[in-house]
Amino acid sequence: MMMDFTGKVFIVTGASSGIGLSCAEQIIALGGHVIGVDKNATAVDNDAYGHSVISVTDERAIKNLVNTVTDKYGHIDGLVNAAGIWGSSKPFYEMDSEAFQNVFDVNTKGMFLMSKYVSRAMIPQKRGKIVNISCIRASVFRNNMADYAASKGAVVSMTSAMALDLAPYNIQVNSVAPGFTYTGMTSASFDNPEVREQSEKLIPNGRLGIPKDISSVVMFLLSDMSDYMTGTNVFADGGYHIQK
């Protein structure tokens, strides 16, 4: 079975860079149409791509966007919630409450809001795919990331809860947990040769991931081949979480 997204419409958040951008590019390569959502502009230049500069925390803007997409295309086949920010990198007892809340607003509440309105469009059509980007840090921890880890742990839990709510409507909801992946958000760390070498020693596959390693898993979860999978968190981490 080949993946073919011809005639299908997808919304991808965080589409201007990293994993979100890679997802958008792969969907287009497979014949689909993408509406990208990001607070930043995009370099994507393709007739099959439309871009909306909004924040995933802006509920009114999200509702309006979903209405616009459904009015134009008549359906939404898939949603990728890839928008996310890093935490404060402090011990939890030194974290600022507002900064802590901001991490949850983007990483968790943003996923909730996008999924809420997109699923309302999917329910009448009795089909759809939602893929949320979680992280290995939802279950494999290190110090100074209570805000980020908690927000991504909530993504995993909400994925399963959403999957149950949407199962009667033939809508599958899954999440992907990237490991050490080289993106714009992580480049400042991994561009340090010592940090990169130490990180790669922890990965059984022996290398950092790249966005396409993650987006390729997302494509499977967006496709008909994953119709019998829902509520699952799929690790795409080169084996990092099993090497202890």
Tab-separated table of C-alpha atoms in Angstrom:
chain	number	residue	atom	x	y	z
A	1	MET	CA	0.000	0.000	0.000
A	2	MET	CA	1.394	3.368	-1.031
A	3	MET	CA	0.713	6.592	0.848
A	4	ASP	CA	-1.228	8.994	-1.347
A	5	PHE	CA	-2.696	12.217	0.031
A	6	THR	CA	-4.101	13.471	-3.263
A	7	GLY	CA	-7.257	15.475	-2.622
A	8	LYS	CA	-6.694	15.528	1.132
A	9	VAL	CA	-6.402	18.651	3.280
A	10	PHE	CA	-4.225	18.944	6.371
A	11	ILE	CA	-3.552	21.614	8.965
A	12	VAL	CA	-0.019	21.653	10.412
A	13	THR	CA	0.958	23.875	13.338
A	14	GLY	CA	4.535	24.953	13.906
A	15	ALA	CA	4.859	24.764	10.129
A	16	SER	CA	7.558	27.390	9.654
A	17	SER	CA	10.459	25.305	10.946
A	18	GLY	CA	11.712	21.991	12.248
A	19	ILE	CA	9.377	19.026	12.487
A	20	GLY	CA	6.281	21.009	11.485
A	21	LEU	CA	7.951	22.267	8.328
A	22	SER	CA	9.143	18.775	7.450
A	23	CYS	CA	5.600	17.437	7.927
A	24	ALA	CA	4.204	20.105	5.616
A	25	GLU	CA	6.801	19.351	2.944
A	26	GLN	CA	6.198	15.597	3.092
A	27	ILE	CA	2.415	15.982	2.896
A	28	ILE	CA	2.806	18.148	-0.206
A	29	ALA	CA	5.204	15.613	-1.739
A	30	LEU	CA	2.526	12.957	-1.217
A	31	GLY	CA	-0.060	15.020	-3.055
A	32	GLY	CA	-1.859	16.679	-0.158
A	33	HIS	CA	-2.759	20.293	0.506
A	34	VAL	CA	-1.417	21.953	3.659
A	35	ILE	CA	-2.582	24.940	5.643
A	36	GLY	CA	0.366	25.859	7.821
A	37	VAL	CA	-0.076	27.635	11.137
A	38	ASP	CA	2.750	29.470	12.856
A	39	LYS	CA	3.447	32.747	14.610
A	40	ASN	CA	6.225	33.251	12.029
A	41	ALA	CA	6.126	33.551	8.260
A	42	THR	CA	7.200	30.632	6.072
A	43	ALA	CA	9.639	30.022	3.257
A	44	VAL	CA	7.394	27.376	1.682
A	45	ASP	CA	6.453	28.378	-1.853
A	46	ASN	CA	4.041	25.862	-3.316
A	47	ASP	CA	0.555	26.034	-4.799
A	48	ALA	CA	-0.485	23.243	-2.429
A	49	TYR	CA	0.446	25.309	0.623
A	50	GLY	CA	-1.326	28.128	2.399
A	51	HIS	CA	0.025	29.849	5.495
A	52	SER	CA	-1.717	31.510	8.431
A	53	VAL	CA	0.284	33.638	10.861
A	54	ILE	CA	-1.560	33.095	14.142
A	55	SER	CA	-0.748	31.813	17.609
A	56	VAL	CA	-2.039	28.406	18.646
A	57	THR	CA	-3.086	30.067	21.916
A	58	ASP	CA	-5.544	32.407	20.134
A	59	GLU	CA	-8.845	30.531	20.311
A	60	ARG	CA	-10.838	32.982	18.203
A	61	ALA	CA	-8.233	32.964	15.424
A	62	ILE	CA	-8.118	29.158	15.450
A	63	LYS	CA	-11.898	28.880	15.247
A	64	ASN	CA	-11.984	31.337	12.344
A	65	LEU	CA	-9.181	29.505	10.538
A	66	VAL	CA	-10.896	26.118	10.787
A	67	ASN	CA	-14.162	27.635	9.547
A	68	THR	CA	-12.340	29.228	6.613
A	69	VAL	CA	-10.647	25.942	5.679
A	70	THR	CA	-13.861	23.924	5.844
A	71	ASP	CA	-15.742	26.574	3.858
A	72	LYS	CA	-13.081	26.497	1.142
A	73	TYR	CA	-12.349	22.765	0.899
A	74	GLY	CA	-15.394	21.128	2.471
A	75	HIS	CA	-13.321	18.802	4.639
A	76	ILE	CA	-10.219	18.496	6.822
A	77	ASP	CA	-8.518	15.113	6.676
A	78	GLY	CA	-5.733	15.531	9.178
A	79	LEU	CA	-4.149	17.737	11.822
A	80	VAL	CA	-0.539	17.768	12.987
A	81	ASN	CA	0.044	19.595	16.261
A	82	ALA	CA	3.762	20.356	16.013
A	83	ALA	CA	3.895	23.852	17.525
A	84	GLY	CA	5.973	23.920	20.679
A	85	ILE	CA	8.430	25.878	22.758
A	86	TRP	CA	11.231	24.938	25.127
A	87	GLY	CA	11.040	25.454	28.875
A	88	SER	CA	13.009	27.723	31.174
A	89	SER	CA	15.847	25.210	31.809
A	90	LYS	CA	15.727	25.896	35.545
A	91	PRO	CA	14.980	23.728	38.588
A	92	PHE	CA	11.245	23.755	39.189
A	93	TYR	CA	11.680	25.663	42.451
A	94	GLU	CA	13.239	28.566	40.560
A	95	MET	CA	10.697	28.688	37.722
A	96	ASP	CA	8.607	31.780	37.138
A	97	SER	CA	4.879	31.028	37.287
A	98	GLU	CA	4.076	33.041	34.172
A	99	ALA	CA	6.848	31.365	32.173
A	100	PHE	CA	5.641	27.956	33.388
A	101	GLN	CA	2.117	28.794	32.234
A	102	ASN	CA	3.376	29.988	28.849
A	103	VAL	CA	4.982	26.603	28.165
A	104	PHE	CA	1.664	24.905	28.900
A	105	ASP	CA	-0.284	27.436	26.856
A	106	VAL	CA	1.716	26.693	23.703
A	107	ASN	CA	2.608	23.011	24.115
A	108	THR	CA	-0.605	21.720	25.672
A	109	LYS	CA	-3.433	24.228	25.452
A	110	GLY	CA	-2.522	25.020	21.832
A	111	MET	CA	-2.862	21.349	20.955
A	112	PHE	CA	-6.199	21.221	22.776
A	113	LEU	CA	-7.602	24.266	20.978
A	114	MET	CA	-6.543	23.165	17.497
A	115	SER	CA	-7.838	19.646	18.072
A	116	LYS	CA	-11.112	20.927	19.527
A	117	TYR	CA	-12.101	22.875	16.436
A	118	VAL	CA	-10.615	20.538	13.833
A	119	SER	CA	-12.326	17.521	15.403
A	120	ARG	CA	-15.655	19.345	15.225
A	121	ALA	CA	-15.119	19.547	11.470
A	122	MET	CA	-14.104	15.882	11.271
A	123	ILE	CA	-16.944	14.395	13.320
A	124	PRO	CA	-19.692	14.889	10.683
A	125	GLN	CA	-17.502	13.343	7.977
A	126	LYS	CA	-16.819	10.309	10.212
A	127	ARG	CA	-13.096	10.184	9.471
A	128	GLY	CA	-9.883	11.991	10.287
A	129	LYS	CA	-6.390	11.784	11.730
A	130	ILE	CA	-4.837	13.864	14.496
A	131	VAL	CA	-1.134	13.526	15.290
A	132	ASN	CA	0.389	15.317	18.264
A	133	ILE	CA	4.127	15.856	18.718
A	134	SER	CA	5.083	14.850	22.242
A	135	CYS	CA	8.653	14.139	23.370
A	136	ILE	CA	10.789	11.504	25.037
A	137	ARG	CA	10.858	13.912	27.994
A	138	ALA	CA	7.277	12.969	28.755
A	139	SER	CA	8.657	9.736	30.225
A	140	VAL	CA	12.476	9.843	30.235
A	141	PHE	CA	13.564	12.732	32.413
A	142	ARG	CA	16.532	14.926	33.189
A	143	ASN	CA	16.962	17.828	35.539
A	144	ASN	CA	15.779	21.404	34.949
A	145	MET	CA	12.793	20.655	32.719
A	146	ALA	CA	9.743	20.242	34.946
A	147	ASP	CA	7.762	22.751	32.879
A	148	TYR	CA	8.582	21.217	29.503
A	149	ALA	CA	8.299	17.592	30.669
A	150	ALA	CA	4.957	18.240	32.333
A	151	SER	CA	3.568	19.949	29.230
A	152	LYS	CA	4.620	17.048	26.994
A	153	GLY	CA	3.380	14.472	29.505
A	154	ALA	CA	0.019	16.198	29.275
A	155	VAL	CA	0.185	15.901	25.482
A	156	VAL	CA	0.579	12.117	25.762
A	157	SER	CA	-2.258	11.785	28.285
A	158	MET	CA	-4.572	14.040	26.310
A	159	THR	CA	-3.830	12.105	23.134
A	160	SER	CA	-5.227	8.936	24.681
A	161	ALA	CA	-8.239	10.736	26.160
A	162	MET	CA	-8.994	12.431	22.836
A	163	ALA	CA	-8.682	9.093	21.062
A	164	LEU	CA	-11.431	7.626	23.227
A	165	ASP	CA	-13.708	10.615	22.700
A	166	LEU	CA	-13.268	10.461	18.922
A	167	ALA	CA	-13.225	6.680	18.384
A	168	PRO	CA	-16.987	6.495	17.720
A	169	TYR	CA	-16.457	8.861	14.777
A	170	ASN	CA	-13.668	6.886	13.098
A	171	ILE	CA	-11.098	9.554	13.984
A	172	GLN	CA	-7.702	8.290	15.105
A	173	VAL	CA	-5.503	10.298	17.488
A	174	ASN	CA	-1.874	9.383	18.119
A	175	SER	CA	1.302	11.096	19.229
A	176	VAL	CA	4.950	10.868	18.213
A	177	ALA	CA	7.742	11.249	20.763
A	178	PRO	CA	10.938	12.547	19.143
A	179	GLY	CA	14.268	11.931	20.788
A	180	PHE	CA	17.364	14.070	20.285
A	181	THR	CA	16.473	15.826	17.033
A	182	TYR	CA	18.452	18.559	15.334
A	183	THR	CA	16.101	21.492	14.708
A	184	GLY	CA	16.226	25.245	14.980
A	185	MET	CA	15.114	24.947	18.600
A	186	THR	CA	17.912	22.521	19.530
A	187	SER	CA	20.705	23.736	17.242
A	188	ALA	CA	22.237	26.046	19.839
A	189	SER	CA	22.866	23.002	22.022
A	190	PHE	CA	23.788	20.410	19.403
A	191	ASP	CA	26.131	22.756	17.524
A	192	ASN	CA	28.444	22.315	20.508
A	193	PRO	CA	30.619	19.347	19.415
A	194	GLU	CA	30.970	18.065	22.968
A	195	VAL	CA	27.229	18.123	23.615
A	196	ARG	CA	26.538	16.458	20.274
A	197	GLU	CA	29.093	13.692	20.882
A	198	GLN	CA	27.802	12.993	24.382
A	199	SER	CA	24.207	12.908	23.122
A	200	GLU	CA	24.961	10.558	20.252
A	201	LYS	CA	26.669	8.151	22.648
A	202	LEU	CA	23.318	7.767	24.416
A	203	ILE	CA	21.467	6.828	21.226
A	204	PRO	CA	21.674	3.169	20.147
A	205	ASN	CA	21.340	4.206	16.495
A	206	GLY	CA	24.393	6.385	16.997
A	207	ARG	CA	23.182	9.692	15.569
A	208	LEU	CA	20.891	12.620	16.195
A	209	GLY	CA	17.535	12.589	14.501
A	210	ILE	CA	16.604	15.037	11.779
A	211	PRO	CA	13.087	16.450	11.219
A	212	LYS	CA	12.368	13.994	8.390
A	213	ASP	CA	12.976	11.060	10.765
A	214	ILE	CA	10.028	12.309	12.798
A	215	SER	CA	7.795	13.538	9.989
A	216	SER	CA	8.056	10.170	8.225
A	217	VAL	CA	6.407	8.536	11.250
A	218	VAL	CA	3.787	11.270	11.218
A	219	MET	CA	3.014	10.483	7.567
A	220	PHE	CA	2.278	6.878	8.473
A	221	LEU	CA	-0.053	7.998	11.267
A	222	LEU	CA	-1.846	10.394	8.885
A	223	SER	CA	-2.289	7.678	6.289
A	224	ASP	CA	-4.904	4.927	5.912
A	225	MET	CA	-2.253	2.410	6.952
A	226	SER	CA	-2.695	3.451	10.599
A	227	ASP	CA	-6.480	3.057	10.716
A	228	TYR	CA	-6.279	0.481	13.524
A	229	MET	CA	-3.972	2.583	15.713
A	230	THR	CA	-5.329	5.150	18.131
A	231	GLY	CA	-4.338	6.561	21.522
A	232	THR	CA	-0.723	5.477	21.020
A	233	ASN	CA	2.517	7.362	21.674
A	234	VAL	CA	5.133	6.272	19.129
A	235	PHE	CA	8.795	6.795	20.017
A	236	ALA	CA	11.028	8.047	17.202
A	237	ASP	CA	14.265	8.379	19.116
A	238	GLY	CA	16.862	6.014	17.664
A	239	GLY	CA	16.255	3.681	20.605
A	240	TYR	CA	17.159	6.221	23.291
A	241	HIS	CA	14.305	5.301	25.630
A	242	ILE	CA	15.230	1.602	25.668
A	243	GLN	CA	18.970	1.926	26.293
A	244	LYS	CA	18.919	2.213	30.086
